[in-house]
PDB file of C-alpha atoms in Angstrom:
ATOM      1  CA  LYS A 125      91.320 101.306 112.490  1.00 59.00           C
ATOM      2  CA  ASN A 126      88.710  99.387 114.466  1.00 84.00           C
ATOM      3  CA  MET A 127      85.923  99.254 111.714  1.00 94.00           C
ATOM      4  CA  PRO A 128      85.587  96.170 109.738  1.00 96.00           C
ATOM      5  CA  PHE A 129      86.841  96.928 106.099  1.00 95.00           C
ATOM      6  CA  VAL A 130      86.098  94.588 103.360  1.00 96.00           C
ATOM      7  CA  ILE A 131      87.937  95.341  99.973  1.00 93.00           C
ATOM      8  CA  THR A 132      86.431  94.394  96.694  1.00 87.00           C
ATOM      9  CA  SER A 133      88.701  95.094  93.895  1.00 82.00           C
ATOM     10  CA  ALA A 134      91.963  96.815  95.228  1.00 85.00           C
ATOM     11  CA  THR A 135      94.701  94.308  94.448  1.00 84.00           C
ATOM     12  CA  ASN A 136      98.007  95.760  95.682  1.00 86.00           C
ATOM     13  CA  PRO A 137      99.665  93.061  97.830  1.00 88.00           C
ATOM     14  CA  ASP A 138     100.718  95.536 100.595  1.00 89.00           C
ATOM     15  CA  ILE A 139      97.256  96.309 101.707  1.00 91.00           C
ATOM     16  CA  THR A 140      96.904  92.995 103.628  1.00 93.00           C
ATOM     17  CA  LYS A 141     100.593  92.977 104.690  1.00 91.00           C
ATOM     18  CA  GLN A 142     100.592  95.944 107.063  1.00 92.00           C
ATOM     19  CA  GLY A 143      98.979  94.329 110.108  1.00 92.00           C
ATOM     20  CA  PHE A 144      95.732  95.829 110.079  1.00 94.00           C
ATOM     21  CA  LYS A 145      93.459  93.339 111.743  1.00 94.00           C
ATOM     22  CA  ASN A 146      90.290  94.966 110.546  1.00 96.00           C
ATOM     23  CA  VAL A 147      90.981  94.696 106.804  1.00 96.00           C
ATOM     24  CA  PHE A 148      89.739  91.780 104.746  1.00 97.00           C
ATOM     25  CA  ARG A 149      90.085  91.221 100.918  1.00 95.00           C
ATOM     26  CA  PHE A 150      88.912  88.269  98.767  1.00 92.00           C
ATOM     27  CA  ALA A 151      90.041  89.490  95.485  1.00 89.00           C
ATOM     28  CA  PRO A 152      93.609  88.004  94.178  1.00 88.00           C
ATOM     29  CA  THR A 153      96.515  90.330  94.526  1.00 88.00           C
ATOM     30  CA  ASP A 154      98.841  91.841  91.972  1.00 86.00           C
ATOM     31  CA  ASP A 155     101.658  89.435  93.077  1.00 88.00           C
ATOM     32  CA  MET A 156      99.357  86.594  92.135  1.00 90.00           C
ATOM     33  CA  GLN A 157      98.390  88.438  89.023  1.00 92.00           C
ATOM     34  CA  GLY A 158     101.927  89.195  88.087  1.00 93.00           C
ATOM     35  CA  ILE A 159     103.062  85.624  88.358  1.00 93.00           C
ATOM     36  CA  SER A 160     100.065  84.425  86.412  1.00 94.00           C
ATOM     37  CA  ALA A 161     100.714  86.937  83.585  1.00 96.00           C
ATOM     38  CA  ALA A 162     104.356  86.090  83.313  1.00 97.00           C
ATOM     39  CA  ASN A 163     103.391  82.410  83.243  1.00 96.00           C
ATOM     40  CA  PHE A 164     100.809  82.958  80.761  1.00 97.00           C
ATOM     41  CA  ILE A 165     103.320  85.055  78.445  1.00 97.00           C
ATOM     42  CA  PHE A 166     106.058  82.445  78.821  1.00 97.00           C
ATOM     43  CA  ASP A 167     104.042  79.204  78.723  1.00 96.00           C
ATOM     44  CA  SER A 168     100.950  79.738  76.737  1.00 96.00           C
ATOM     45  CA  LEU A 169     102.115  82.431  74.330  1.00 96.00           C
ATOM     46  CA  LYS A 170     105.532  80.765  74.116  1.00 96.00           C
ATOM     47  CA  THR A 171     107.579  84.005  74.383  1.00 95.00           C
ATOM     48  CA  ASN A 172     110.853  84.368  76.122  1.00 93.00           C
ATOM     49  CA  SER A 173     111.556  88.010  75.676  1.00 96.00           C
ATOM     50  CA  ILE A 174     109.263  91.006  76.127  1.00 98.00           C
ATOM     51  CA  VAL A 175     108.886  94.754  76.546  1.00 98.00           C
ATOM     52  CA  ILE A 176     107.116  95.893  79.776  1.00 98.00           C
ATOM     53  CA  LEU A 177     105.608  99.250  79.910  1.00 98.00           C
ATOM     54  CA  HIS A 178     103.661 100.769  82.825  1.00 98.00           C
ATOM     55  CA  ASP A 179     101.908 104.062  83.964  1.00 97.00           C
ATOM     56  CA  ASN A 180     104.278 104.659  87.000  1.00 95.00           C
ATOM     57  CA  ASP A 181     101.287 104.490  89.338  1.00 93.00           C
ATOM     58  CA  ALA A 182     101.036 102.257  92.307  1.00 89.00           C
ATOM     59  CA  TYR A 183      98.791  99.710  90.505  1.00 91.00           C
ATOM     60  CA  GLY A 184     100.427  99.756  86.936  1.00 94.00           C
ATOM     61  CA  LYS A 185     104.145  99.678  88.261  1.00 94.00           C
ATOM     62  CA  GLY A 186     103.360  97.372  90.983  1.00 91.00           C
ATOM     63  CA  LEU A 187     101.809  94.893  88.550  1.00 94.00           C
ATOM     64  CA  ALA A 188     104.768  95.501  85.943  1.00 96.00           C
ATOM     65  CA  ASP A 189     107.418  94.953  88.654  1.00 95.00           C
ATOM     66  CA  GLN A 190     105.712  91.616  89.538  1.00 93.00           C
ATOM     67  CA  VAL A 191     105.610  90.440  85.861  1.00 97.00           C
ATOM     68  CA  LYS A 192     109.220  91.477  85.344  1.00 97.00           C
ATOM     69  CA  GLN A 193     110.440  89.584  88.448  1.00 96.00           C
ATOM     70  CA  ARG A 194     108.463  86.396  87.607  1.00 96.00           C
ATOM     71  CA  PHE A 195     109.420  86.427  83.830  1.00 98.00           C
ATOM     72  CA  VAL A 196     113.033  86.784  84.640  1.00 98.00           C
ATOM     73  CA  SER A 197     112.835  83.898  87.101  1.00 97.00           C
ATOM     74  CA  LEU A 198     111.310  81.734  84.347  1.00 97.00           C
ATOM     75  CA  GLY A 199     114.476  82.446  82.199  1.00 97.00           C
ATOM     76  CA  GLY A 200     112.842  85.171  80.175  1.00 97.00           C
ATOM     77  CA  LYS A 201     114.536  88.376  79.189  1.00 97.00           C
ATOM     78  CA  VAL A 202     112.914  91.892  79.552  1.00 98.00           C
ATOM     79  CA  LEU A 203     114.201  93.952  76.723  1.00 98.00           C
ATOM     80  CA  LEU A 204     112.791  97.179  77.899  1.00 98.00           C
ATOM     81  CA  PHE A 205     111.213  98.413  81.116  1.00 98.00           C
ATOM     82  CA  GLU A 206     109.848 101.858  80.922  1.00 97.00           C
ATOM     83  CA  ALA A 207     107.069 104.237  82.125  1.00 97.00           C
ATOM     84  CA  ILE A 208     104.522 106.218  80.055  1.00 97.00           C
ATOM     85  CA  ALA A 209     102.953 109.549  81.337  1.00 95.00           C
ATOM     86  CA  VAL A 210      99.300 109.168  82.047  1.00 94.00           C
ATOM     87  CA  GLY A 211      96.922 111.384  79.990  1.00 91.00           C
ATOM     88  CA  GLU A 212      99.412 112.012  77.241  1.00 93.00           C
ATOM     89  CA  ASN A 213      98.184 111.903  73.498  1.00 93.00           C
ATOM     90  CA  ASP A 214     101.241 110.574  71.926  1.00 96.00           C
ATOM     91  CA  TYR A 215     103.131 107.433  72.744  1.00 97.00           C
ATOM     92  CA  ARG A 216     104.874 106.860  69.433  1.00 97.00           C
ATOM     93  CA  SER A 217     108.228 107.665  70.771  1.00 97.00           C
ATOM     94  CA  ILE A 218     108.260 104.880  73.287  1.00 97.00           C
ATOM     95  CA  LEU A 219     106.582 102.426  70.945  1.00 98.00           C
ATOM     96  CA  SER A 220     109.162 103.067  68.194  1.00 98.00           C
ATOM     97  CA  LYS A 221     111.841 102.423  70.744  1.00 97.00           C
ATOM     98  CA  ALA A 222     110.130  99.148  71.461  1.00 97.00           C
ATOM     99  CA  LYS A 223     109.621  98.415  67.712  1.00 97.00           C
ATOM    100  CA  LYS A 224     113.428  98.467  67.259  1.00 97.00           C
ATOM    101  CA  LEU A 225     113.668  95.488  69.643  1.00 97.00           C
ATOM    102  CA  LYS A 226     111.272  93.525  67.677  1.00 95.00           C
ATOM    103  CA  PRO A 227     109.234  92.191  70.843  1.00 95.00           C
ATOM    104  CA  ALA A 228     106.768  89.442  70.310  1.00 94.00           C
ATOM    105  CA  ILE A 229     104.925  90.639  73.421  1.00 97.00           C
ATOM    106  CA  ILE A 230     104.442  94.058  75.130  1.00 98.00           C
ATOM    107  CA  PHE A 231     102.963  93.935  78.663  1.00 98.00           C
ATOM    108  CA  TYR A 232     101.458  97.059  79.923  1.00 98.00           C
ATOM    109  CA  GLY A 233     100.550  97.787  83.617  1.00 97.00           C
ATOM    110  CA  GLY A 234      97.907 100.500  83.868  1.00 96.00           C
ATOM    111  CA  MET A 235      94.399 101.389  82.859  1.00 96.00           C
ATOM    112  CA  HIS A 236      92.339 101.055  79.693  1.00 96.00           C
ATOM    113  CA  PRO A 237      92.370 104.658  78.243  1.00 96.00           C
ATOM    114  CA  GLU A 238      96.308 104.640  77.958  1.00 97.00           C
ATOM    115  CA  ALA A 239      96.311 101.102  76.715  1.00 98.00           C
ATOM    116  CA  ALA A 240      93.862 101.975  73.926  1.00 97.00           C
ATOM    117  CA  LYS A 241      96.222 104.738  72.843  1.00 97.00           C
ATOM    118  CA  LEU A 242      99.091 102.200  72.875  1.00 98.00           C
ATOM    119  CA  LEU A 243      97.127  99.696  70.592  1.00 97.00           C
ATOM    120  CA  LYS A 244      96.047 102.315  68.242  1.00 97.00           C
ATOM    121  CA  GLN A 245      99.455 104.114  67.897  1.00 98.00           C
ATOM    122  CA  ALA A 246     101.299 100.766  67.606  1.00 97.00           C
ATOM    123  CA  LYS A 247      99.021  99.954  64.637  1.00 96.00           C
ATOM    124  CA  GLU A 248      99.728 103.352  63.129  1.00 97.00           C
ATOM    125  CA  ILE A 249     103.618 102.768  63.203  1.00 97.00           C
ATOM    126  CA  ALA A 250     103.294  99.218  61.989  1.00 97.00           C
ATOM    127  CA  LEU A 251     104.460  97.684  65.418  1.00 96.00           C
ATOM    128  CA  ASN A 252     103.204  94.071  64.830  1.00 94.00           C
ATOM    129  CA  THR A 253     103.338  92.543  68.342  1.00 96.00           C
ATOM    130  CA  LYS A 254     100.872  91.066  70.747  1.00 97.00           C
ATOM    131  CA  PHE A 255      99.764  93.066  73.854  1.00 98.00           C
ATOM    132  CA  VAL A 256      99.089  91.632  77.270  1.00 98.00           C
ATOM    133  CA  PHE A 257      97.257  93.797  79.819  1.00 98.00           C
ATOM    134  CA  GLY A 258      96.264  93.561  83.458  1.00 95.00           C
ATOM    135  CA  ASP A 259      92.707  93.697  84.870  1.00 93.00           C
ATOM    136  CA  GLY A 260      92.769  97.563  84.896  1.00 92.00           C
ATOM    137  CA  CYS A 261      92.243  97.078  81.119  1.00 95.00           C
ATOM    138  CA  PHE A 262      89.388  94.632  81.565  1.00 94.00           C
ATOM    139  CA  ASP A 263      86.891  96.770  79.696  1.00 92.00           C
ATOM    140  CA  GLU A 264      85.274  96.352  76.319  1.00 91.00           C
ATOM    141  CA  GLU A 265      85.631 100.010  75.755  1.00 94.00           C
ATOM    142  CA  LEU A 266      89.526  99.356  75.447  1.00 95.00           C
ATOM    143  CA  LEU A 267      88.753  97.889  71.907  1.00 94.00           C
ATOM    144  CA  LYS A 268      86.353 100.699  70.854  1.00 93.00           C
ATOM    145  CA  LEU A 269      88.798 103.461  71.871  1.00 95.00           C
ATOM    146  CA  SER A 270      91.776 101.662  70.189  1.00 96.00           C
ATOM    147  CA  GLY A 271      90.007 101.349  66.775  1.00 94.00           C
ATOM    148  CA  THR A 272      91.752  97.913  66.314  1.00 95.00           C
ATOM    149  CA  ASP A 273      90.426  94.554  65.893  1.00 93.00           C
ATOM    150  CA  GLY A 274      91.864  93.258  69.221  1.00 93.00           C
ATOM    151  CA  LYS A 275      93.250  90.061  67.633  1.00 92.00           C
ATOM    152  CA  ASN A 276      96.652  90.707  69.234  1.00 94.00           C
ATOM    153  CA  VAL A 277      95.267  91.632  72.671  1.00 97.00           C
ATOM    154  CA  TYR A 278      94.948  89.457  75.975  1.00 98.00           C
ATOM    155  CA  VAL A 279      93.596  90.804  79.180  1.00 98.00           C
ATOM    156  CA  SER A 280      93.755  89.122  82.477  1.00 96.00           C
ATOM    157  CA  PHE A 281      90.877  89.456  84.972  1.00 93.00           C
ATOM    158  CA  LEU A 282      90.274  87.989  88.611  1.00 89.00           C
ATOM    159  CA  ALA A 283      87.343  85.678  87.527  1.00 88.00           C
ATOM    160  CA  ALA A 284      86.113  83.485  84.742  1.00 89.00           C
ATOM    161  CA  PRO A 285      83.049  84.859  82.790  1.00 90.00           C
ATOM    162  CA  TRP A 286      80.401  85.194  85.607  1.00 91.00           C
ATOM    163  CA  GLU A 287      77.777  83.132  83.563  1.00 87.00           C
ATOM    164  CA  GLU A 288      80.430  80.271  83.719  1.00 88.00           C
ATOM    165  CA  VAL A 289      80.948  80.390  87.414  1.00 90.00           C
ATOM    166  CA  PRO A 290      78.644  77.851  89.150  1.00 91.00           C
ATOM    167  CA  THR A 291      78.480  79.862  92.491  1.00 93.00           C
ATOM    168  CA  ALA A 292      77.342  83.029  90.481  1.00 94.00           C
ATOM    169  CA  LYS A 293      74.542  81.565  88.579  1.00 92.00           C
ATOM    170  CA  ASN A 294      71.615  82.787  90.713  1.00 94.00           C
ATOM    171  CA  PHE A 295      73.111  86.219  91.182  1.00 96.00           C
ATOM    172  CA  VAL A 296      73.687  86.529  87.399  1.00 95.00           C
ATOM    173  CA  ASP A 297      70.196  85.324  86.559  1.00 95.00           C
ATOM    174  CA  LYS A 298      68.646  87.805  89.018  1.00 96.00           C
ATOM    175  CA  TYR A 299      70.919  90.725  88.176  1.00 96.00           C
ATOM    176  CA  GLN A 300      70.441  90.336  84.502  1.00 95.00           C
ATOM    177  CA  LYS A 301      66.468  90.452  84.893  1.00 95.00           C
ATOM    178  CA  LEU A 302      66.749  93.676  86.888  1.00 95.00           C
ATOM    179  CA  TYR A 303      69.622  95.632  85.360  1.00 95.00           C
ATOM    180  CA  GLY A 304      71.015  93.860  82.101  1.00 93.00           C
ATOM    181  CA  ASN A 305      74.613  92.926  81.800  1.00 88.00           C
ATOM    182  CA  VAL A 306      76.672  92.064  84.963  1.00 91.00           C
ATOM    183  CA  PRO A 307      79.617  94.513  85.378  1.00 89.00           C
ATOM    184  CA  PRO A 308      82.931  92.820  85.927  1.00 86.00           C
ATOM    185  CA  PHE A 309      83.224  93.710  89.636  1.00 88.00           C
ATOM    186  CA  ALA A 310      79.504  93.448  90.737  1.00 93.00           C
ATOM    187  CA  PRO A 311      79.718  90.157  92.325  1.00 94.00           C
ATOM    188  CA  TYR A 312      82.649  91.355  94.427  1.00 93.00           C
ATOM    189  CA  GLY A 313      80.659  94.203  95.540  1.00 95.00           C
ATOM    190  CA  TYR A 314      77.714  91.979  96.452  1.00 96.00           C
ATOM    191  CA  ASP A 315      79.925  89.388  98.225  1.00 96.00           C
ATOM    192  CA  ALA A 316      81.653  92.264 100.409  1.00 96.00           C
ATOM    193  CA  VAL A 317      78.232  93.237 101.727  1.00 97.00           C
ATOM    194  CA  MET A 318      77.272  89.547 102.334  1.00 97.00           C
ATOM    195  CA  VAL A 319      80.664  88.933 104.055  1.00 97.00           C
ATOM    196  CA  LEU A 320      79.892  91.651 106.514  1.00 96.00           C
ATOM    197  CA  ALA A 321      76.529  90.376 107.043  1.00 97.00           C
ATOM    198  CA  GLU A 322      77.774  86.989 107.787  1.00 97.00           C
ATOM    199  CA  GLY A 323      80.300  88.355 110.247  1.00 97.00           C
ATOM    200  CA  ILE A 324      77.557  89.993 112.144  1.00 97.00           C
ATOM    201  CA  LYS A 325      75.587  86.775 112.149  1.00 97.00           C
ATOM    202  CA  ARG A 326      78.537  84.721 113.525  1.00 97.00           C
ATOM    203  CA  ALA A 327      79.342  87.466 115.958  1.00 97.00           C
ATOM    204  CA  THR A 328      75.714  87.791 117.024  1.00 97.00           C
ATOM    205  CA  SER A 329      76.554  91.411 117.362  1.00 96.00           C
ATOM    206  CA  THR A 330      77.050  94.576 115.436  1.00 95.00           C
ATOM    207  CA  ASP A 331      80.042  95.426 117.632  1.00 96.00           C
ATOM    208  CA  ALA A 332      82.957  96.243 115.292  1.00 96.00           C
ATOM    209  CA  ALA A 333      85.652  94.132 117.480  1.00 96.00           C
ATOM    210  CA  LYS A 334      83.379  91.067 117.616  1.00 96.00           C
ATOM    211  CA  ILE A 335      82.710  91.112 113.936  1.00 97.00           C
ATOM    212  CA  ILE A 336      86.617  91.481 113.173  1.00 97.00           C
ATOM    213  CA  THR A 337      87.106  88.499 115.633  1.00 96.00           C
ATOM    214  CA  ALA A 338      84.405  86.532 113.877  1.00 97.00           C
ATOM    215  CA  LEU A 339      85.941  87.080 110.352  1.00 97.00           C
ATOM    216  CA  HIS A 340      89.285  86.085 111.633  1.00 96.00           C
ATOM    217  CA  SER A 341      88.060  82.932 113.227  1.00 96.00           C
ATOM    218  CA  PRO A 342      89.537  79.819 111.766  1.00 94.00           C
ATOM    219  CA  GLU A 343      86.062  78.398 111.548  1.00 94.00           C
ATOM    220  CA  PHE A 344      84.743  81.312 109.383  1.00 96.00           C
ATOM    221  CA  SER A 345      83.991  80.354 105.818  1.00 95.00           C
ATOM    222  CA  PHE A 346      81.390  81.894 103.394  1.00 95.00           C
ATOM    223  CA  ASP A 347      80.141  80.531 100.207  1.00 94.00           C
ATOM    224  CA  GLY A 348      79.857  83.649  98.143  1.00 94.00           C
ATOM    225  CA  VAL A 349      79.047  84.502  94.629  1.00 94.00           C
ATOM    226  CA  THR A 350      82.736  84.585  93.681  1.00 93.00           C
ATOM    227  CA  GLY A 351      83.495  81.199  95.438  1.00 91.00           C
ATOM    228  CA  LYS A 352      84.383  80.109  98.828  1.00 92.00           C
ATOM    229  CA  ILE A 353      85.753  82.896 101.120  1.00 95.00           C
ATOM    230  CA  LYS A 354      87.990  82.189 103.939  1.00 95.00           C
ATOM    231  CA  PHE A 355      90.672  84.681 105.213  1.00 96.00           C
ATOM    232  CA  ASN A 356      94.193  83.863 106.489  1.00 94.00           C
ATOM    233  CA  GLU A 357      95.886  85.607 109.303  1.00 94.00           C
ATOM    234  CA  ASN A 358      96.375  88.741 107.336  1.00 95.00           C
ATOM    235  CA  GLY A 359      92.696  88.985 106.226  1.00 96.00           C
ATOM    236  CA  GLN A 360      93.630  87.766 102.657  1.00 95.00           C
ATOM    237  CA  VAL A 361      92.017  84.927 100.680  1.00 91.00           C
ATOM    238  CA  THR A 362      94.772  83.033  99.067  1.00 81.00           C
ATOM    239  CA  ASP A 363      93.187  80.235  96.795  1.00 80.00           C
ATOM    240  CA  ARG A 364      92.160  82.451  93.962  1.00 83.00           C
ATOM    241  CA  SER A 365      93.314  82.668  90.269  1.00 83.00           C
ATOM    242  CA  PHE A 366      93.590  84.917  87.287  1.00 90.00           C
ATOM    243  CA  TYR A 367      92.029  84.198  84.062  1.00 93.00           C
ATOM    244  CA  PHE A 368      93.015  85.495  80.535  1.00 96.00           C
ATOM    245  CA  TYR A 369      90.632  86.887  77.888  1.00 97.00           C
ATOM    246  CA  THR A 370      90.710  87.822  74.187  1.00 96.00           C
ATOM    247  CA  PHE A 371      88.145  89.773  71.985  1.00 96.00           C
ATOM    248  CA  ASN A 372      85.891  87.907  69.635  1.00 94.00           C
ATOM    249  CA  ASP A 373      84.747  89.247  66.216  1.00 93.00           C
ATOM    250  CA  ASN A 374      81.934  91.115  67.965  1.00 93.00           C
ATOM    251  CA  GLY A 375      84.296  92.983  70.165  1.00 92.00           C
ATOM    252  CA  LYS A 376      83.249  90.940  73.376  1.00 93.00           C
ATOM    253  CA  LEU A 377      85.649  89.773  75.886  1.00 94.00           C
ATOM    254  CA  ILE A 378      85.795  85.976  75.919  1.00 94.00           C
ATOM    255  CA  LEU A 379      87.868  83.601  77.875  1.00 94.00           C
ATOM    256  CA  TYR A 380      91.258  82.597  76.200  1.00 93.00           C
ATOM    257  CA  LYS A 381      91.112  78.712  75.575  1.00 80.00           C
TER     258      LYS A 381
END
């Protein structure tokens, strides 16, 4: 518990609410994502009733719970809230149950392999609805596996396209020259290492306790690839937002305008 620990992409809110002084995270959390997703569905997609499905895992159900809580607080109605079994090949039963409710939107909390099956089988049973997914589905493989055109799909992610983020320009240029396309979470991994390096620099020491103290200092701030990084008393960055994406005609994820 005395080793400095910088988290890149784990988003469960509880991680930085347990009093661990050595834990730091600059990714936004699922409660932030759940609020953003519910707001997006209610305000941008103009829908006041939805079906929510999840994979019953810590990430998927946690995110689904946050969406439900926020959506209801906005005045929306959740027509169905149910879990699917991860790894199953056939989700037609629960999709048929949802179809009878005629939802304009289905939100799914979970990872992209199951999301792809939901899309594929919804098409097979003529369930004509829009799907909104969390960042666990932010993968262009989602569309390939689903065999659909993705015109009814929206996916959230914790950053704008990296090539559109001013602070990421140099990183993106160098990364693309060396390795090609930038994976979604690569800048977070890079910043995690650089935050630790900055902590060592500020502490003028590699002593774990001194690094932790330096990262917790009110004066600590680091201009990272992902933006400015400054931790609160729980080791959490709070001024981060989620962004929503759709698929273009070439199957690429593009920012929803």
